[in-house]
Short mmCIF file of N, CA and C in Angstrom, two decimals:
data_model
loop_
_atom_site.label_atom_id
_atom_site.label_comp_id
_atom_site.label_asym_id
_atom_site.label_seq_id
_atom_site.Cartn_x
_atom_site.Cartn_y
_atom_site.Cartn_z
N TYR A 1 -29.25 11.94 -2.65
CA TYR A 1 -28.48 12.08 -1.41
C TYR A 1 -29.30 11.52 -0.26
N PHE A 2 -28.68 10.69 0.57
CA PHE A 2 -29.37 10.04 1.68
C PHE A 2 -29.12 10.79 2.97
N ALA A 3 -30.13 10.84 3.80
CA ALA A 3 -29.93 11.38 5.14
C ALA A 3 -29.06 10.40 5.90
N GLU A 4 -28.25 10.91 6.81
CA GLU A 4 -27.32 10.06 7.53
C GLU A 4 -28.04 8.96 8.32
N ASP A 5 -29.28 9.22 8.75
CA ASP A 5 -30.04 8.23 9.51
C ASP A 5 -30.40 7.02 8.65
N ASP A 6 -30.49 7.22 7.32
CA ASP A 6 -30.86 6.13 6.42
C ASP A 6 -29.68 5.23 6.07
N MET A 7 -28.48 5.59 6.50
CA MET A 7 -27.29 4.83 6.16
C MET A 7 -26.98 3.79 7.22
N SER A 8 -26.40 2.66 6.76
CA SER A 8 -25.92 1.66 7.70
C SER A 8 -24.63 2.18 8.32
N ALA A 9 -24.16 1.50 9.35
CA ALA A 9 -22.92 1.93 10.01
C ALA A 9 -21.76 1.91 9.03
N SER A 10 -21.68 0.89 8.17
CA SER A 10 -20.57 0.83 7.22
C SER A 10 -20.68 1.92 6.16
N GLU A 11 -21.91 2.24 5.74
CA GLU A 11 -22.09 3.33 4.76
C GLU A 11 -21.70 4.67 5.37
N ARG A 12 -22.05 4.88 6.66
CA ARG A 12 -21.66 6.12 7.34
C ARG A 12 -20.14 6.22 7.42
N LEU A 13 -19.48 5.10 7.78
CA LEU A 13 -18.03 5.10 7.89
C LEU A 13 -17.40 5.38 6.52
N GLU A 14 -17.92 4.74 5.48
CA GLU A 14 -17.40 4.97 4.13
C GLU A 14 -17.56 6.44 3.75
N HIS A 15 -18.72 7.01 4.04
CA HIS A 15 -18.99 8.42 3.73
C HIS A 15 -18.00 9.32 4.49
N GLN A 16 -17.77 9.03 5.77
CA GLN A 16 -16.82 9.82 6.57
C GLN A 16 -15.40 9.70 6.01
N LEU A 17 -15.02 8.48 5.60
CA LEU A 17 -13.68 8.28 5.04
C LEU A 17 -13.50 9.08 3.75
N VAL A 18 -14.50 9.04 2.90
CA VAL A 18 -14.42 9.78 1.63
C VAL A 18 -14.34 11.28 1.91
N GLU A 19 -15.17 11.78 2.85
CA GLU A 19 -15.11 13.20 3.21
C GLU A 19 -13.72 13.55 3.75
N ASN A 20 -13.17 12.67 4.56
CA ASN A 20 -11.83 12.89 5.11
C ASN A 20 -10.80 12.98 3.99
N LEU A 21 -10.90 12.10 3.00
CA LEU A 21 -9.95 12.09 1.89
C LEU A 21 -10.04 13.36 1.05
N LEU A 22 -11.20 13.99 1.04
CA LEU A 22 -11.38 15.20 0.24
C LEU A 22 -10.88 16.46 0.94
N ARG A 23 -10.55 16.35 2.24
CA ARG A 23 -10.02 17.52 2.96
C ARG A 23 -8.67 17.91 2.38
N GLU A 24 -8.44 19.18 2.22
CA GLU A 24 -7.17 19.62 1.66
C GLU A 24 -6.03 19.59 2.67
N ASP A 25 -6.36 19.65 3.96
CA ASP A 25 -5.31 19.70 4.97
C ASP A 25 -4.97 18.31 5.53
N LEU A 26 -5.36 17.28 4.82
CA LEU A 26 -5.10 15.92 5.26
C LEU A 26 -3.61 15.60 5.16
N ARG A 27 -3.03 15.12 6.24
CA ARG A 27 -1.61 14.77 6.23
C ARG A 27 -1.43 13.44 5.49
N PRO A 28 -0.23 13.21 4.89
CA PRO A 28 -0.02 12.01 4.06
C PRO A 28 -0.29 10.69 4.78
N ILE A 29 0.11 10.56 6.03
CA ILE A 29 -0.13 9.31 6.75
C ILE A 29 -1.62 9.13 7.01
N GLU A 30 -2.32 10.21 7.34
CA GLU A 30 -3.78 10.14 7.53
C GLU A 30 -4.44 9.70 6.23
N GLU A 31 -3.99 10.26 5.13
CA GLU A 31 -4.55 9.91 3.82
C GLU A 31 -4.32 8.42 3.54
N ALA A 32 -3.11 7.94 3.79
CA ALA A 32 -2.79 6.53 3.56
C ALA A 32 -3.67 5.63 4.43
N GLN A 33 -3.85 6.01 5.68
CA GLN A 33 -4.69 5.22 6.58
C GLN A 33 -6.15 5.24 6.12
N ALA A 34 -6.60 6.39 5.62
CA ALA A 34 -7.98 6.48 5.11
C ALA A 34 -8.15 5.58 3.89
N PHE A 35 -7.16 5.58 2.97
CA PHE A 35 -7.22 4.68 1.82
C PHE A 35 -7.30 3.24 2.30
N GLN A 36 -6.43 2.89 3.23
CA GLN A 36 -6.39 1.52 3.74
C GLN A 36 -7.72 1.14 4.41
N ASN A 37 -8.28 2.05 5.21
CA ASN A 37 -9.56 1.79 5.86
C ASN A 37 -10.69 1.61 4.84
N LEU A 38 -10.69 2.45 3.81
CA LEU A 38 -11.72 2.36 2.77
C LEU A 38 -11.60 1.04 2.02
N MET A 39 -10.37 0.63 1.73
CA MET A 39 -10.14 -0.63 1.04
C MET A 39 -10.62 -1.80 1.91
N THR A 40 -10.28 -1.76 3.20
CA THR A 40 -10.69 -2.82 4.11
C THR A 40 -12.20 -2.86 4.26
N LEU A 41 -12.80 -1.72 4.45
CA LEU A 41 -14.25 -1.62 4.64
C LEU A 41 -15.02 -2.23 3.47
N ASN A 42 -14.56 -1.93 2.25
CA ASN A 42 -15.29 -2.37 1.06
C ASN A 42 -14.71 -3.62 0.41
N GLY A 43 -13.58 -4.10 0.92
CA GLY A 43 -12.93 -5.24 0.29
C GLY A 43 -12.39 -4.88 -1.08
N TRP A 44 -12.01 -3.62 -1.24
CA TRP A 44 -11.54 -3.12 -2.53
C TRP A 44 -10.04 -3.32 -2.69
N THR A 45 -9.62 -3.42 -3.94
CA THR A 45 -8.20 -3.37 -4.28
C THR A 45 -7.80 -1.90 -4.39
N GLY A 46 -6.52 -1.66 -4.54
CA GLY A 46 -6.05 -0.29 -4.76
C GLY A 46 -6.66 0.31 -6.02
N ASN A 47 -6.75 -0.51 -7.07
CA ASN A 47 -7.33 -0.01 -8.33
C ASN A 47 -8.80 0.33 -8.17
N GLN A 48 -9.55 -0.49 -7.45
CA GLN A 48 -10.97 -0.21 -7.24
C GLN A 48 -11.15 1.07 -6.42
N THR A 49 -10.29 1.25 -5.43
CA THR A 49 -10.35 2.45 -4.60
C THR A 49 -10.06 3.69 -5.45
N ALA A 50 -9.03 3.59 -6.27
CA ALA A 50 -8.67 4.70 -7.15
C ALA A 50 -9.81 5.04 -8.08
N GLU A 51 -10.44 4.01 -8.63
CA GLU A 51 -11.56 4.23 -9.55
C GLU A 51 -12.73 4.89 -8.82
N ALA A 52 -13.03 4.42 -7.61
CA ALA A 52 -14.16 4.98 -6.85
C ALA A 52 -13.92 6.44 -6.48
N LEU A 53 -12.65 6.78 -6.21
CA LEU A 53 -12.33 8.15 -5.80
C LEU A 53 -11.91 9.03 -6.99
N ASN A 54 -11.83 8.41 -8.17
CA ASN A 54 -11.42 9.11 -9.38
C ASN A 54 -10.05 9.76 -9.24
N ILE A 55 -9.09 8.95 -8.75
CA ILE A 55 -7.70 9.40 -8.62
C ILE A 55 -6.80 8.32 -9.23
N PRO A 56 -5.56 8.65 -9.56
CA PRO A 56 -4.66 7.64 -10.14
C PRO A 56 -4.35 6.52 -9.13
N ALA A 57 -4.29 5.30 -9.61
CA ALA A 57 -3.96 4.15 -8.75
C ALA A 57 -2.57 4.32 -8.15
N SER A 58 -1.68 4.99 -8.87
CA SER A 58 -0.33 5.19 -8.35
C SER A 58 -0.34 6.03 -7.07
N LYS A 59 -1.31 6.93 -6.95
CA LYS A 59 -1.42 7.73 -5.73
C LYS A 59 -1.74 6.83 -4.54
N ILE A 60 -2.60 5.85 -4.76
CA ILE A 60 -2.96 4.90 -3.70
C ILE A 60 -1.73 4.08 -3.30
N SER A 61 -1.03 3.51 -4.28
CA SER A 61 0.11 2.65 -3.95
C SER A 61 1.24 3.44 -3.29
N ARG A 62 1.47 4.68 -3.74
CA ARG A 62 2.50 5.50 -3.09
C ARG A 62 2.12 5.82 -1.65
N ALA A 63 0.84 6.11 -1.44
CA ALA A 63 0.36 6.42 -0.09
C ALA A 63 0.49 5.20 0.81
N LEU A 64 0.06 4.04 0.33
CA LEU A 64 0.12 2.82 1.14
C LEU A 64 1.55 2.43 1.48
N ALA A 65 2.50 2.75 0.58
CA ALA A 65 3.90 2.44 0.85
C ALA A 65 4.40 3.17 2.10
N LEU A 66 3.83 4.35 2.38
CA LEU A 66 4.22 5.11 3.57
C LEU A 66 3.90 4.33 4.84
N LEU A 67 2.86 3.51 4.80
CA LEU A 67 2.47 2.75 5.99
C LEU A 67 3.43 1.59 6.27
N ASP A 68 4.29 1.27 5.29
CA ASP A 68 5.28 0.22 5.48
C ASP A 68 6.58 0.75 6.10
N LEU A 69 6.68 2.06 6.23
CA LEU A 69 7.87 2.67 6.83
C LEU A 69 7.84 2.48 8.35
N PRO A 70 9.01 2.50 8.99
CA PRO A 70 9.03 2.41 10.46
C PRO A 70 8.25 3.58 11.07
N PRO A 71 7.64 3.36 12.23
CA PRO A 71 6.81 4.40 12.86
C PRO A 71 7.52 5.75 13.05
N ASP A 72 8.81 5.73 13.40
CA ASP A 72 9.51 7.00 13.59
C ASP A 72 9.67 7.77 12.28
N VAL A 73 9.83 7.06 11.18
CA VAL A 73 9.92 7.73 9.87
C VAL A 73 8.53 8.25 9.47
N GLN A 74 7.48 7.48 9.79
CA GLN A 74 6.11 7.94 9.53
C GLN A 74 5.85 9.24 10.28
N LYS A 75 6.37 9.35 11.50
CA LYS A 75 6.17 10.58 12.29
C LYS A 75 6.85 11.76 11.62
N GLN A 76 8.02 11.51 10.99
CA GLN A 76 8.70 12.59 10.27
C GLN A 76 7.85 13.06 9.09
N VAL A 77 7.20 12.12 8.43
CA VAL A 77 6.32 12.47 7.31
C VAL A 77 5.12 13.25 7.84
N ASP A 78 4.54 12.73 8.92
CA ASP A 78 3.35 13.35 9.51
C ASP A 78 3.62 14.78 9.97
N SER A 79 4.81 15.02 10.50
CA SER A 79 5.15 16.35 11.00
C SER A 79 5.57 17.31 9.88
N GLY A 80 5.79 16.77 8.69
CA GLY A 80 6.20 17.61 7.57
C GLY A 80 7.70 17.75 7.43
N LYS A 81 8.46 17.13 8.32
CA LYS A 81 9.93 17.19 8.20
C LYS A 81 10.42 16.45 6.97
N LEU A 82 9.77 15.34 6.65
CA LEU A 82 10.14 14.52 5.50
C LEU A 82 8.97 14.54 4.52
N ALA A 83 9.23 15.00 3.31
CA ALA A 83 8.18 15.08 2.29
C ALA A 83 7.68 13.68 1.94
N ALA A 84 6.40 13.56 1.69
CA ALA A 84 5.80 12.26 1.38
C ALA A 84 6.43 11.65 0.13
N ARG A 85 6.73 12.45 -0.86
CA ARG A 85 7.35 11.91 -2.09
C ARG A 85 8.73 11.35 -1.80
N SER A 86 9.49 12.04 -0.96
CA SER A 86 10.81 11.52 -0.57
C SER A 86 10.66 10.26 0.28
N ALA A 87 9.66 10.26 1.16
CA ALA A 87 9.41 9.09 2.01
C ALA A 87 9.04 7.88 1.16
N TYR A 88 8.29 8.11 0.09
CA TYR A 88 7.96 7.01 -0.82
C TYR A 88 9.25 6.41 -1.40
N GLU A 89 10.16 7.27 -1.82
CA GLU A 89 11.44 6.78 -2.35
C GLU A 89 12.18 5.98 -1.27
N VAL A 90 12.20 6.50 -0.04
CA VAL A 90 12.86 5.83 1.08
C VAL A 90 12.25 4.45 1.31
N SER A 91 10.93 4.33 1.11
CA SER A 91 10.24 3.05 1.35
C SER A 91 10.73 1.95 0.41
N LYS A 92 11.42 2.30 -0.65
CA LYS A 92 11.92 1.30 -1.61
C LYS A 92 13.16 0.58 -1.09
N LEU A 93 13.76 1.11 -0.02
CA LEU A 93 14.94 0.46 0.56
C LEU A 93 14.51 -0.79 1.32
N PRO A 94 15.42 -1.77 1.41
CA PRO A 94 15.02 -3.10 1.89
C PRO A 94 14.74 -3.28 3.38
N ASP A 95 15.28 -2.44 4.24
CA ASP A 95 15.07 -2.69 5.67
C ASP A 95 14.90 -1.38 6.44
N ASN A 96 14.34 -1.52 7.64
CA ASN A 96 14.01 -0.35 8.46
C ASN A 96 15.24 0.50 8.80
N ASP A 97 16.36 -0.13 9.14
CA ASP A 97 17.55 0.64 9.51
C ASP A 97 18.06 1.50 8.36
N THR A 98 18.08 0.93 7.16
CA THR A 98 18.52 1.68 5.98
C THR A 98 17.53 2.81 5.69
N GLN A 99 16.24 2.53 5.85
CA GLN A 99 15.23 3.55 5.64
C GLN A 99 15.39 4.69 6.64
N ARG A 100 15.59 4.35 7.90
CA ARG A 100 15.78 5.38 8.94
C ARG A 100 16.99 6.25 8.62
N ALA A 101 18.10 5.59 8.26
CA ALA A 101 19.35 6.33 7.99
C ALA A 101 19.16 7.31 6.84
N LEU A 102 18.52 6.87 5.76
CA LEU A 102 18.33 7.78 4.63
C LEU A 102 17.33 8.88 4.98
N ALA A 103 16.27 8.54 5.70
CA ALA A 103 15.28 9.56 6.10
C ALA A 103 15.96 10.66 6.90
N THR A 104 16.83 10.26 7.83
CA THR A 104 17.57 11.24 8.64
C THR A 104 18.46 12.11 7.75
N LYS A 105 19.14 11.47 6.80
CA LYS A 105 20.02 12.20 5.88
C LYS A 105 19.21 13.20 5.04
N VAL A 106 18.05 12.77 4.56
CA VAL A 106 17.20 13.63 3.74
C VAL A 106 16.75 14.86 4.54
N VAL A 107 16.31 14.61 5.78
CA VAL A 107 15.82 15.71 6.62
C VAL A 107 16.97 16.65 6.99
N ASP A 108 18.09 16.07 7.44
CA ASP A 108 19.22 16.89 7.90
C ASP A 108 19.86 17.71 6.79
N SER A 109 19.94 17.15 5.59
CA SER A 109 20.63 17.86 4.51
C SER A 109 19.67 18.57 3.55
N GLY A 110 18.36 18.40 3.76
CA GLY A 110 17.38 19.07 2.90
C GLY A 110 17.37 18.55 1.48
N MET A 111 17.60 17.25 1.31
CA MET A 111 17.62 16.67 -0.03
C MET A 111 16.26 16.80 -0.71
N THR A 112 16.28 17.01 -2.02
CA THR A 112 15.04 17.06 -2.80
C THR A 112 14.56 15.64 -3.08
N ASN A 113 13.35 15.53 -3.62
CA ASN A 113 12.82 14.22 -3.99
C ASN A 113 13.71 13.55 -5.03
N LYS A 114 14.15 14.33 -6.00
CA LYS A 114 15.01 13.78 -7.06
C LYS A 114 16.32 13.27 -6.48
N GLU A 115 16.92 14.05 -5.58
CA GLU A 115 18.16 13.62 -4.93
C GLU A 115 17.94 12.37 -4.09
N THR A 116 16.80 12.30 -3.43
CA THR A 116 16.46 11.12 -2.63
C THR A 116 16.33 9.90 -3.52
N ALA A 117 15.63 10.04 -4.65
CA ALA A 117 15.46 8.93 -5.58
C ALA A 117 16.82 8.46 -6.10
N ASN A 118 17.70 9.40 -6.43
CA ASN A 118 19.04 9.04 -6.89
C ASN A 118 19.82 8.30 -5.81
N GLU A 119 19.70 8.77 -4.57
CA GLU A 119 20.39 8.12 -3.45
C GLU A 119 19.87 6.70 -3.23
N VAL A 120 18.57 6.49 -3.37
CA VAL A 120 17.99 5.14 -3.23
C VAL A 120 18.56 4.23 -4.32
N ARG A 121 18.60 4.71 -5.57
CA ARG A 121 19.16 3.90 -6.66
C ARG A 121 20.63 3.59 -6.37
N HIS A 122 21.36 4.59 -5.91
CA HIS A 122 22.79 4.41 -5.60
C HIS A 122 22.97 3.37 -4.49
N GLN A 123 22.19 3.48 -3.43
CA GLN A 123 22.32 2.53 -2.31
C GLN A 123 21.97 1.11 -2.73
N LYS A 124 21.01 0.97 -3.60
CA LYS A 124 20.64 -0.37 -4.06
C LYS A 124 21.78 -0.98 -4.89
N LYS A 125 22.46 -0.16 -5.69
CA LYS A 125 23.58 -0.63 -6.50
C LYS A 125 24.78 -1.00 -5.65
N VAL A 126 25.10 -0.12 -4.70
CA VAL A 126 26.32 -0.25 -3.90
C VAL A 126 26.28 -1.44 -2.94
N ARG A 127 25.12 -1.88 -2.61
CA ARG A 127 24.99 -2.94 -1.61
C ARG A 127 25.88 -4.14 -1.93
N GLY A 128 26.18 -4.37 -3.19
CA GLY A 128 27.10 -5.44 -3.55
C GLY A 128 26.50 -6.83 -3.45
N LYS A 129 25.29 -6.93 -3.01
CA LYS A 129 24.65 -8.24 -2.93
C LYS A 129 24.28 -8.65 -4.35
N PRO A 130 24.33 -9.95 -4.61
CA PRO A 130 23.88 -10.36 -5.93
C PRO A 130 22.42 -9.98 -6.11
N ARG A 131 22.12 -9.46 -7.26
CA ARG A 131 20.75 -9.02 -7.51
C ARG A 131 19.84 -10.22 -7.65
N LYS A 132 18.78 -10.18 -6.90
CA LYS A 132 17.75 -11.20 -7.03
C LYS A 132 16.92 -10.85 -8.25
N PRO A 133 16.30 -11.85 -8.82
CA PRO A 133 15.38 -11.50 -9.90
C PRO A 133 14.32 -10.55 -9.34
N ALA A 134 13.79 -9.71 -10.18
CA ALA A 134 12.84 -8.69 -9.71
C ALA A 134 11.61 -9.29 -9.05
N GLY A 135 11.30 -10.54 -9.34
CA GLY A 135 10.08 -11.15 -8.83
C GLY A 135 10.13 -11.49 -7.36
N ILE A 136 8.98 -11.92 -6.90
CA ILE A 136 8.81 -12.24 -5.49
C ILE A 136 7.98 -13.51 -5.41
N ARG A 137 8.20 -14.31 -4.37
CA ARG A 137 7.45 -15.55 -4.18
C ARG A 137 7.14 -15.69 -2.70
N GLN A 138 5.88 -15.96 -2.38
CA GLN A 138 5.44 -16.16 -0.99
C GLN A 138 4.67 -17.48 -0.92
N GLU A 139 4.95 -18.25 0.14
CA GLU A 139 4.23 -19.51 0.35
C GLU A 139 3.45 -19.40 1.65
N PHE A 140 2.25 -19.96 1.64
CA PHE A 140 1.39 -19.96 2.81
C PHE A 140 0.92 -21.39 3.05
N LEU A 141 1.19 -21.92 4.23
CA LEU A 141 0.75 -23.26 4.59
C LEU A 141 -0.52 -23.14 5.40
N CYS A 142 -1.57 -23.83 4.95
CA CYS A 142 -2.86 -23.76 5.61
C CYS A 142 -3.07 -24.98 6.50
N GLU A 143 -3.88 -24.82 7.52
CA GLU A 143 -4.13 -25.89 8.48
C GLU A 143 -4.78 -27.11 7.83
N ASN A 144 -5.55 -26.91 6.77
CA ASN A 144 -6.24 -28.03 6.13
C ASN A 144 -5.38 -28.76 5.11
N GLY A 145 -4.08 -28.48 5.11
CA GLY A 145 -3.17 -29.20 4.23
C GLY A 145 -2.85 -28.50 2.92
N TRP A 146 -3.54 -27.44 2.60
CA TRP A 146 -3.26 -26.71 1.37
C TRP A 146 -2.01 -25.86 1.53
N LYS A 147 -1.26 -25.76 0.45
CA LYS A 147 -0.12 -24.86 0.40
C LYS A 147 -0.40 -23.91 -0.76
N LEU A 148 -0.51 -22.62 -0.44
CA LEU A 148 -0.78 -21.62 -1.46
C LEU A 148 0.53 -20.91 -1.79
N VAL A 149 0.81 -20.78 -3.07
CA VAL A 149 2.02 -20.11 -3.51
C VAL A 149 1.60 -18.90 -4.34
N ALA A 150 2.09 -17.74 -3.96
CA ALA A 150 1.82 -16.52 -4.72
C ALA A 150 3.15 -16.01 -5.25
N SER A 151 3.21 -15.70 -6.52
CA SER A 151 4.45 -15.18 -7.08
C SER A 151 4.14 -14.03 -8.03
N SER A 152 5.12 -13.17 -8.20
CA SER A 152 4.98 -12.01 -9.08
C SER A 152 6.29 -11.83 -9.83
N ARG A 153 6.21 -11.39 -11.05
CA ARG A 153 7.42 -11.15 -11.83
C ARG A 153 8.11 -9.86 -11.44
N LYS A 154 7.36 -8.99 -10.74
CA LYS A 154 7.94 -7.71 -10.34
C LYS A 154 8.00 -7.61 -8.83
N LYS A 155 8.82 -6.71 -8.35
CA LYS A 155 8.90 -6.46 -6.92
C LYS A 155 7.56 -5.90 -6.47
N SER A 156 7.03 -6.43 -5.38
CA SER A 156 5.71 -6.04 -4.91
C SER A 156 5.73 -5.82 -3.41
N ASN A 157 4.59 -5.42 -2.88
CA ASN A 157 4.45 -5.29 -1.43
C ASN A 157 3.23 -6.08 -0.99
N TYR A 158 2.99 -6.12 0.32
CA TYR A 158 1.88 -6.92 0.82
C TYR A 158 0.52 -6.38 0.38
N HIS A 159 0.42 -5.09 0.13
CA HIS A 159 -0.85 -4.53 -0.34
C HIS A 159 -1.18 -5.09 -1.74
N GLU A 160 -0.16 -5.16 -2.60
CA GLU A 160 -0.38 -5.70 -3.94
C GLU A 160 -0.66 -7.20 -3.88
N LEU A 161 0.01 -7.91 -2.95
CA LEU A 161 -0.25 -9.34 -2.76
C LEU A 161 -1.70 -9.54 -2.32
N GLU A 162 -2.16 -8.70 -1.39
CA GLU A 162 -3.54 -8.80 -0.92
C GLU A 162 -4.51 -8.59 -2.08
N ASP A 163 -4.24 -7.59 -2.93
CA ASP A 163 -5.10 -7.34 -4.09
C ASP A 163 -5.17 -8.57 -4.98
N ALA A 164 -4.01 -9.18 -5.24
CA ALA A 164 -3.96 -10.36 -6.11
C ALA A 164 -4.72 -11.53 -5.48
N LEU A 165 -4.55 -11.72 -4.17
CA LEU A 165 -5.26 -12.82 -3.50
C LEU A 165 -6.77 -12.60 -3.52
N LEU A 166 -7.21 -11.36 -3.36
CA LEU A 166 -8.64 -11.06 -3.42
C LEU A 166 -9.19 -11.34 -4.82
N GLN A 167 -8.41 -11.00 -5.85
CA GLN A 167 -8.85 -11.28 -7.22
C GLN A 167 -8.93 -12.79 -7.45
N ALA A 168 -7.94 -13.54 -6.92
CA ALA A 168 -7.95 -15.00 -7.06
C ALA A 168 -9.15 -15.59 -6.32
N LEU A 169 -9.45 -15.05 -5.14
CA LEU A 169 -10.59 -15.53 -4.37
C LEU A 169 -11.89 -15.30 -5.13
N GLU A 170 -12.01 -14.14 -5.78
CA GLU A 170 -13.19 -13.86 -6.59
C GLU A 170 -13.31 -14.89 -7.72
N ASP A 171 -12.19 -15.25 -8.33
CA ASP A 171 -12.18 -16.23 -9.41
C ASP A 171 -12.61 -17.61 -8.89
N VAL A 172 -12.10 -18.01 -7.73
CA VAL A 172 -12.48 -19.30 -7.13
C VAL A 172 -13.97 -19.31 -6.83
N ARG A 173 -14.48 -18.23 -6.26
CA ARG A 173 -15.91 -18.16 -5.95
C ARG A 173 -16.76 -18.24 -7.22
N ALA A 174 -16.31 -17.61 -8.30
CA ALA A 174 -17.04 -17.67 -9.57
C ALA A 174 -17.06 -19.11 -10.09
N ARG A 175 -15.96 -19.82 -9.94
CA ARG A 175 -15.91 -21.21 -10.38
C ARG A 175 -16.85 -22.08 -9.55
N ILE A 176 -16.93 -21.80 -8.25
CA ILE A 176 -17.84 -22.55 -7.38
C ILE A 176 -19.27 -22.29 -7.82
N ARG A 177 -19.61 -21.01 -8.05
CA ARG A 177 -20.97 -20.66 -8.48
C ARG A 177 -21.32 -21.31 -9.83
N SER A 178 -20.32 -21.48 -10.67
CA SER A 178 -20.54 -22.08 -11.98
C SER A 178 -20.60 -23.60 -11.93
N GLY A 179 -20.30 -24.15 -10.74
CA GLY A 179 -20.37 -25.60 -10.57
C GLY A 179 -19.16 -26.34 -11.13
N LEU A 180 -18.06 -25.64 -11.34
CA LEU A 180 -16.85 -26.30 -11.85
C LEU A 180 -16.24 -27.17 -10.76
N THR A 181 -15.68 -28.29 -11.16
CA THR A 181 -14.96 -29.14 -10.22
C THR A 181 -13.48 -29.11 -10.57
N MET A 182 -12.66 -29.40 -9.57
CA MET A 182 -11.21 -29.32 -9.78
C MET A 182 -10.64 -30.57 -10.43
N PHE A 183 -11.28 -31.69 -10.24
CA PHE A 183 -10.70 -32.95 -10.70
C PHE A 183 -11.51 -33.57 -11.80
#
């Protein structure tokens, strides 16, 4: 165990974040922000964070999904009006207005998590829009002329995209270190 004076600023911050995550009275949005801060601080993926904290990776992804909700819905979660598990289900809806409407319905009618999940599935079916393939594709145009394309066979979020890009970057760096050439 190190004295706090022997730690760098980033080590102190990491230590404080981990202590914060271990508090039992931590609110879901605080927990999600702590996960996100820890990931940013260490350049970790969700899986690496889960491994370091010895918790399921699904807990990290569910928590991070709460940060994608509109701020007013996050406040409902933070205040305890909307359960975090129900809010996670709400986060699966495609846009902020639909998320807000269901969050209000859940709070006003006291829907359970299971009822919320069923309502999300129902709303996705009823939309009547042709179903897109489950995958996702994102293109990024870089100033130096490169065009990066990221695609996934499953529905994803920006946190998962970031994890994938970090893994790809690690692979590129390993190839550079190995002296591999592209052409």
